[in-house]
Amino acid sequence: MDKVAFSIYDASAGSGKTFTLVKEYLKIILTSPREDAYKSILAITFTNKAVGEMKSRVLDTLSEFAKEEPNAKAMKVLEALVEETALDKKAIHSKSKAIIRNIIHNYAAFDISTIDKFTHKVIRTFAHDLNLPSTFEVSLETESLLQEAIDAIIAEAGTDETLTKLLVDFTLEKTDDDKSWDVTRDIKEVSKLLNKENNRNELEHFKNKQIPEFVELKKTVRDKIKVLEKESVEIGTQAFQLILDNQLDKKSFNRGTVYAYFEKIKAGDVSLNDSVIGYLTEGNRYAKSIPESQKMAVDAIASQLLTFYSDLETLVKEYLLYHAFLKNITPLSLLNRVSQELHKIQEEQNILSISEFNTIIHNEIQNQPAPFIYERMGERYRHFFIDEFQDTSQMQWE
């Protein structure tokens, strides 16, 4: 029987993925000359429910194989195994009995687990290298840890002047956007980013920043916005004045769009309107009922107005970018504060949140050869099953 290094099963829900995984798992342990071949298999999935289902299916199927008359469900797997291996039903029956007995006596080595549990196991072997106390605990309750950190920060309001001002600013920003003044929920929502691996590299840049640095950044961004707004208004004013100097009004332009746009910019309402370009193209510039002299006047200044719009487009895009950035500086600074408080709580309680595991172990072993990891874990895996592989992050894969 030819063996391949990797097999990928692309399956949608209800298409028999678990059947295939169980069959392939059983194929390995039943064709091995050893009764404990399951010890050399690492099967990982993403939820405790999936782990329970996989373990149950493997054990239930083996138990049925050990009977004289397996049920219909097990018979399907049995027939597939007979077809795909050199084993007959009698050999499978006998081997299944021996494997079941072995698993019962070595259940801890029946290694089907969640990816988080496996990472925890790896980290335990590296506790000394990672400067972790050997007694560190693991917290699966990332939500409750976050809430504890947020509550600690809110409790400091009124005593920590800088933090208090930041929370007040956040409250005012929320009310300006017609949202609830209660900041706790929003801080918690933002803080969930701390538990997502895909954001770790970006958040790493801010980890040593303090609130005053964010306040200074906010001032810098606000100053930049004012400069961009002033320059935009100046261009809008020039464009609008050009229209007036040529004795044109709103009714001179098709739907009045071009006139209304530059009038709005002149008044300080900095925005974009892509339709302006369309209404400045030849044949689409002016209202049909206006005198020929006005049509000629619109044609004469159309290219200048297009240049003004092009200049505005560059400025306004930058203006909008800084505006969007400004709205996120306060939540970002609070996110950073929550991160610091979370770290403090974990140190005090001698716990690690499970969301940090992959980062910690990844940083420690990414440059080590695979045999080194096996040696430290005291395990020798020869087969790997990864269920729901599409859910792995790049860091988990590495």
Coordinates of C-alpha atoms in Angstrom, one line a residue:
M1 CA 0.0 0.0 0.0
D2 CA 1.5 3.4 -1.1
K3 CA 1.8 5.9 1.7
V4 CA 1.7 9.7 1.2
A5 CA 3.2 12.4 3.4
F6 CA 0.0 14.5 3.5
S7 CA -3.7 13.8 2.9
I8 CA -6.2 16.6 2.8
Y9 CA -9.9 16.0 3.1
D10 CA -12.0 18.9 1.8
A11 CA -15.5 18.3 3.2
S12 CA -18.6 20.4 3.8
A13 CA -20.9 19.8 6.8
G14 CA -22.8 16.5 6.7
S15 CA -20.6 15.0 3.9
G16 CA -19.0 12.3 6.1
K17 CA -15.8 14.1 7.3
T18 CA -15.9 12.5 10.8
F19 CA -16.5 9.0 9.2
T20 CA -13.3 9.5 7.1
L21 CA -11.2 10.8 10.0
V22 CA -12.3 7.9 12.2
K23 CA -11.6 5.4 9.4
E24 CA -8.1 6.8 8.7
Y25 CA -7.3 6.9 12.4
L26 CA -8.4 3.2 12.8
K27 CA -6.5 2.2 9.7
I28 CA -3.3 3.3 11.4
I29 CA -3.8 1.6 14.7
L30 CA -5.3 -1.6 13.3
T31 CA -2.5 -2.1 10.7
S32 CA 0.3 -1.4 13.2
P33 CA 1.9 -4.5 14.8
R34 CA 1.7 -2.7 18.1
E35 CA -1.4 -2.5 20.3
D36 CA -0.5 1.0 21.5
A37 CA 0.0 2.6 18.1
Y38 CA -2.5 5.3 19.2
K39 CA 0.3 6.8 21.4
S40 CA 2.1 7.9 18.3
I41 CA -0.9 9.7 16.9
L42 CA -1.6 13.4 17.7
A43 CA -5.2 14.4 16.7
I44 CA -6.1 18.0 17.4
T45 CA -9.3 19.9 16.8
F46 CA -10.7 23.2 18.0
T47 CA -13.5 22.6 20.5
N48 CA -14.0 20.3 23.5
K49 CA -17.2 19.1 21.8
A50 CA -15.3 18.0 18.7
V51 CA -12.7 16.2 20.8
G52 CA -15.5 14.4 22.7
E53 CA -17.2 13.4 19.4
M54 CA -14.0 12.1 17.8
K55 CA -12.9 10.1 20.9
S56 CA -16.4 8.6 21.2
R57 CA -16.5 7.6 17.6
V58 CA -13.1 5.9 17.7
L59 CA -13.9 4.0 20.9
D60 CA -17.5 3.2 20.0
T61 CA -16.4 1.8 16.6
L62 CA -13.5 -0.2 18.2
S63 CA -16.0 -1.6 20.7
E64 CA -18.4 -2.6 17.9
F65 CA -15.5 -4.3 16.0
A66 CA -14.7 -6.3 19.2
K67 CA -18.3 -7.7 19.1
E68 CA -19.3 -10.8 17.1
E69 CA -22.0 -8.7 15.4
P70 CA -21.1 -5.0 14.9
N71 CA -24.0 -2.6 14.4
A72 CA -24.8 -1.2 10.9
K73 CA -22.8 2.0 11.4
A74 CA -19.7 0.2 12.5
M75 CA -20.1 -2.3 9.6
K76 CA -19.8 0.5 7.1
V77 CA -16.4 1.5 8.6
L78 CA -15.4 -2.2 8.8
E79 CA -16.2 -2.9 5.2
A80 CA -14.2 0.2 4.1
L81 CA -11.2 -1.0 6.2
V82 CA -11.3 -4.5 4.8
E83 CA -11.3 -3.0 1.3
E84 CA -8.5 -0.5 1.9
T85 CA -6.2 -2.7 4.0
A86 CA -4.9 -6.3 3.9
L87 CA -6.9 -7.1 7.1
D88 CA -9.9 -9.3 7.2
K89 CA -12.9 -9.1 9.5
K90 CA -11.5 -11.7 11.9
A91 CA -8.1 -9.9 12.3
I92 CA -9.9 -6.5 12.9
H93 CA -12.1 -8.2 15.5
S94 CA -9.1 -9.6 17.4
K95 CA -7.0 -6.5 17.1
S96 CA -9.8 -4.2 18.3
K97 CA -10.2 -6.2 21.5
A98 CA -6.5 -5.8 22.3
I99 CA -6.4 -2.1 21.4
I100 CA -9.5 -1.4 23.6
R101 CA -7.8 -3.0 26.6
N102 CA -4.6 -1.1 26.0
I103 CA -6.5 2.3 25.7
I104 CA -8.4 1.6 29.0
H105 CA -5.1 1.1 30.8
N106 CA -3.4 4.1 29.1
Y107 CA -6.3 6.5 28.5
A108 CA -4.1 9.6 29.1
A109 CA -2.0 8.6 26.1
F110 CA -5.1 8.5 23.8
D111 CA -4.1 11.9 22.5
I112 CA -7.1 13.5 20.9
S113 CA -7.3 17.0 22.2
T114 CA -8.0 20.7 21.4
I115 CA -5.2 22.7 19.9
D116 CA -5.1 24.9 23.1
K117 CA -4.7 21.9 25.3
F118 CA -1.8 20.6 23.2
T119 CA -0.2 24.1 23.2
H120 CA -0.5 24.1 27.0
K121 CA 1.2 20.7 27.1
V122 CA 4.1 22.1 25.0
I123 CA 4.4 25.2 27.2
R124 CA 4.6 23.1 30.4
T125 CA 7.8 21.4 29.0
F126 CA 9.3 24.9 28.4
A127 CA 8.2 26.6 31.6
H128 CA 11.7 27.0 32.8
D129 CA 13.0 28.4 29.5
L130 CA 10.1 30.8 29.4
N131 CA 10.7 32.0 33.0
L132 CA 7.3 30.8 34.0
P133 CA 6.8 29.4 37.5
S134 CA 6.3 25.7 37.4
T135 CA 3.0 26.2 39.3
F136 CA 1.4 28.6 36.8
E137 CA -2.3 28.1 36.1
V138 CA -4.1 28.3 32.9
S139 CA -7.2 30.5 32.5
L140 CA -9.7 29.6 29.8
E141 CA -11.9 32.4 31.0
T142 CA -10.4 35.2 28.9
E143 CA -13.7 37.1 29.0
S144 CA -13.7 37.2 32.8
L145 CA -10.0 38.2 32.9
L146 CA -10.8 41.1 30.5
Q147 CA -13.7 42.2 32.6
E148 CA -11.6 42.2 35.8
A149 CA -9.0 44.4 34.0
I150 CA -11.6 46.8 32.8
D151 CA -13.3 47.0 36.2
A152 CA -9.9 47.8 37.7
I153 CA -9.4 50.6 35.2
I154 CA -12.9 52.1 35.7
A155 CA -12.3 52.0 39.5
E156 CA -9.2 54.3 39.0
A157 CA -11.4 57.0 37.5
G158 CA -11.3 60.1 39.8
T159 CA -7.9 59.2 41.3
D160 CA -5.7 58.9 38.2
E161 CA -6.1 62.3 36.5
T162 CA -4.8 61.3 33.1
L163 CA -6.9 58.2 32.9
T164 CA -10.0 60.1 34.2
K165 CA -9.6 62.7 31.4
L166 CA -9.2 59.9 28.8
L167 CA -12.4 58.2 30.0
V168 CA -14.3 61.5 30.0
D169 CA -13.1 62.2 26.4
F170 CA -14.2 58.7 25.4
T171 CA -17.6 59.3 26.9
L172 CA -18.0 62.6 25.1
E173 CA -16.9 61.1 21.8
K174 CA -19.6 58.4 22.2
T175 CA -22.3 60.9 23.0
D176 CA -21.3 63.0 20.1
D177 CA -21.9 60.0 17.9
D178 CA -25.3 59.5 19.6
K179 CA -24.2 56.4 21.4
S180 CA -24.6 55.4 25.0
W181 CA -22.4 57.3 27.5
D182 CA -21.5 54.0 29.2
V183 CA -18.0 53.2 28.1
T184 CA -17.6 49.8 29.8
R185 CA -19.2 47.8 27.0
D186 CA -17.2 49.6 24.3
I187 CA -13.9 49.2 26.1
K188 CA -14.7 45.5 26.5
E189 CA -15.6 45.2 22.8
V190 CA -12.3 46.9 21.8
S191 CA -10.3 44.8 24.3
K192 CA -11.3 41.5 22.6
L193 CA -8.6 42.3 20.1
L194 CA -6.1 41.4 22.8
N195 CA -7.2 37.8 22.5
K196 CA -7.0 37.5 18.7
E197 CA -3.7 36.3 17.4
N198 CA -4.0 38.2 14.1
N199 CA -3.7 41.5 15.9
R200 CA -0.8 40.6 18.1
N201 CA 2.0 42.0 15.8
E202 CA 0.2 45.4 15.5
L203 CA -0.6 45.6 19.2
E204 CA 3.0 44.8 20.0
H205 CA 4.0 48.2 18.7
F206 CA 1.9 50.0 21.3
K207 CA 2.6 47.8 24.3
N208 CA 5.1 50.2 26.0
K209 CA 3.3 53.4 25.2
Q210 CA 1.6 55.4 28.0
I211 CA -1.6 57.5 27.9
P212 CA 0.3 60.9 27.7
E213 CA 1.9 59.6 24.4
F214 CA -1.5 58.9 23.0
V215 CA -2.7 62.3 24.1
E216 CA 0.2 63.9 22.3
L217 CA -0.5 61.9 19.2
K218 CA -4.1 63.0 19.3
K219 CA -3.0 66.6 19.4
T220 CA -0.7 66.1 16.4
V221 CA -3.5 64.4 14.4
R222 CA -6.0 67.2 15.2
D223 CA -3.4 69.8 14.1
K224 CA -3.0 67.9 10.8
I225 CA -6.7 67.8 10.3
K226 CA -7.0 71.6 10.8
V227 CA -4.2 72.2 8.2
L228 CA -5.9 69.8 5.7
E229 CA -9.3 71.4 6.3
K230 CA -7.9 74.9 5.8
E231 CA -6.2 73.9 2.5
S232 CA -9.4 72.3 1.3
V233 CA -11.5 75.3 2.1
E234 CA -9.0 77.6 0.3
I235 CA -9.2 75.5 -2.9
G236 CA -13.0 75.3 -2.6
T237 CA -13.2 79.0 -2.2
Q238 CA -11.0 79.6 -5.3
A239 CA -13.2 77.2 -7.4
F240 CA -16.4 78.8 -6.1
Q241 CA -15.0 82.3 -6.8
L242 CA -14.1 81.2 -10.4
I243 CA -17.7 80.2 -10.9
L244 CA -19.0 83.6 -9.6
D245 CA -16.4 85.5 -11.6
N246 CA -17.8 84.0 -14.8
Q247 CA -21.4 85.1 -13.9
L248 CA -22.5 81.5 -13.3
D249 CA -24.9 80.2 -10.7
K250 CA -26.3 76.9 -9.5
K251 CA -28.8 76.7 -12.4
S252 CA -25.9 77.0 -14.9
F253 CA -24.7 73.5 -14.1
N254 CA -26.3 70.1 -14.7
R255 CA -28.4 69.4 -11.6
G256 CA -26.4 72.2 -9.9
T257 CA -24.0 69.5 -8.6
V258 CA -20.7 71.2 -9.3
Y259 CA -21.9 74.5 -7.9
A260 CA -23.3 72.9 -4.8
Y261 CA -20.1 70.9 -4.2
F262 CA -17.7 73.8 -4.2
E263 CA -20.1 75.9 -2.2
K264 CA -20.2 73.2 0.4
I265 CA -16.3 72.9 0.6
K266 CA -16.1 76.7 0.8
A267 CA -18.4 76.6 3.8
G268 CA -16.0 74.1 5.5
D269 CA -18.0 70.9 4.8
V270 CA -15.0 68.8 3.7
S271 CA -16.1 65.8 1.7
L272 CA -15.9 64.0 -1.6
N273 CA -18.5 63.7 -4.4
D274 CA -17.4 61.4 -7.3
S275 CA -20.2 62.6 -9.5
V276 CA -18.5 66.0 -9.8
I277 CA -16.1 64.6 -12.4
G278 CA -19.0 63.2 -14.4
Y279 CA -20.8 66.5 -14.4
L280 CA -17.7 68.3 -15.7
T281 CA -17.2 66.1 -18.7
E282 CA -18.1 67.4 -22.1
G283 CA -21.8 67.2 -23.0
N284 CA -22.8 66.7 -19.4
R285 CA -21.8 70.0 -17.8
Y286 CA -24.7 72.4 -18.0
A287 CA -28.4 72.6 -17.7
K288 CA -30.0 72.4 -21.2
S289 CA -32.1 75.5 -20.9
I290 CA -29.4 78.0 -20.1
P291 CA -28.2 80.6 -22.7
E292 CA -25.4 79.8 -25.1
S293 CA -23.1 82.4 -23.5
Q294 CA -23.4 80.5 -20.1
K295 CA -22.7 77.2 -21.8
M296 CA -19.5 78.7 -23.3
A297 CA -18.6 80.1 -19.9
V298 CA -19.0 76.6 -18.2
D299 CA -16.9 75.0 -21.0
A300 CA -14.2 77.6 -20.5
I301 CA -13.7 76.9 -16.8
A302 CA -14.5 73.1 -16.8
S303 CA -10.8 72.0 -17.0
Q304 CA -9.8 74.4 -14.2
L305 CA -12.7 73.1 -12.0
L306 CA -11.5 69.5 -12.7
T307 CA -8.0 70.5 -11.5
F308 CA -9.5 72.0 -8.4
Y309 CA -11.5 68.8 -7.7
S310 CA -8.4 66.6 -8.3
D311 CA -6.4 68.7 -5.8
L312 CA -9.3 68.5 -3.4
E313 CA -9.6 64.7 -3.8
T314 CA -6.0 64.2 -2.6
L315 CA -6.5 66.5 0.4
V316 CA -9.9 65.2 1.4
K317 CA -8.8 61.5 1.3
E318 CA -6.0 62.4 3.6
Y319 CA -8.3 64.5 5.8
L320 CA -10.8 61.6 6.0
L321 CA -8.0 59.1 6.9
Y322 CA -6.8 61.3 9.7
H323 CA -10.4 61.8 10.9
A324 CA -10.9 58.0 11.0
F325 CA -7.5 57.6 12.8
L326 CA -8.5 60.3 15.3
K327 CA -11.7 58.4 16.3
N328 CA -9.6 55.4 17.1
I329 CA -6.8 56.9 19.2
T330 CA -8.9 57.0 22.4
P331 CA -10.1 53.4 22.2
L332 CA -6.5 52.4 21.2
S333 CA -5.0 54.1 24.3
L334 CA -7.6 52.4 26.5
L335 CA -6.9 49.1 24.8
N336 CA -3.3 49.5 25.7
R337 CA -4.2 50.4 29.3
V338 CA -6.4 47.3 29.5
S339 CA -3.5 45.2 28.1
Q340 CA -1.2 46.5 30.9
E341 CA -3.8 45.9 33.6
L342 CA -4.4 42.4 32.2
H343 CA -0.7 41.6 32.4
K344 CA -0.6 42.8 36.0
I345 CA -3.5 40.7 37.1
Q346 CA -2.0 37.6 35.5
E347 CA 1.3 38.1 37.2
E348 CA -0.4 38.7 40.6
Q349 CA -2.6 35.6 40.2
N350 CA 0.2 33.4 38.6
I351 CA -2.0 32.6 35.6
L352 CA -1.8 32.8 31.9
S353 CA -4.7 33.3 29.6
I354 CA -5.0 30.6 27.0
S355 CA -4.9 33.3 24.2
E356 CA -1.3 34.0 25.0
F357 CA -0.1 30.4 24.7
N358 CA 0.5 30.3 21.0
T359 CA 2.5 33.6 21.0
I360 CA 4.7 32.5 23.9
I361 CA 5.6 29.1 22.6
H362 CA 5.9 30.4 19.0
N363 CA 8.5 33.0 20.0
E364 CA 10.4 30.4 22.0
I365 CA 10.6 27.5 19.5
Q366 CA 10.2 29.0 16.0
N367 CA 13.9 28.7 15.3
Q368 CA 14.3 25.3 16.9
P369 CA 14.4 22.0 14.9
A370 CA 11.4 19.7 15.3
P371 CA 13.4 16.9 17.0
F372 CA 14.2 19.3 19.8
I373 CA 10.5 19.8 20.6
Y374 CA 9.8 16.1 20.6
E375 CA 12.8 15.6 22.9
R376 CA 11.5 18.2 25.4
M377 CA 8.0 16.8 25.3
G378 CA 9.1 13.2 25.7
E379 CA 6.8 12.2 22.9
R380 CA 7.3 10.6 19.5
Y381 CA 4.4 11.3 17.2
R382 CA 4.4 9.7 13.8
H383 CA 1.0 10.8 12.6
F384 CA -0.9 14.0 12.9
F385 CA -4.6 14.6 12.4
I386 CA -5.7 18.3 12.3
D387 CA -9.5 18.7 12.2
E388 CA -11.0 21.9 10.9
F389 CA -7.6 22.8 9.5
Q390 CA -9.0 26.0 7.8
D391 CA -9.5 27.5 11.3
T392 CA -5.8 27.4 12.2
S393 CA -4.0 30.8 12.2
Q394 CA -0.6 31.3 10.7
M395 CA 0.9 31.3 14.2
Q396 CA -0.7 28.0 15.2
W397 CA 0.5 26.4 12.0
E398 CA 4.1 27.6 12.5

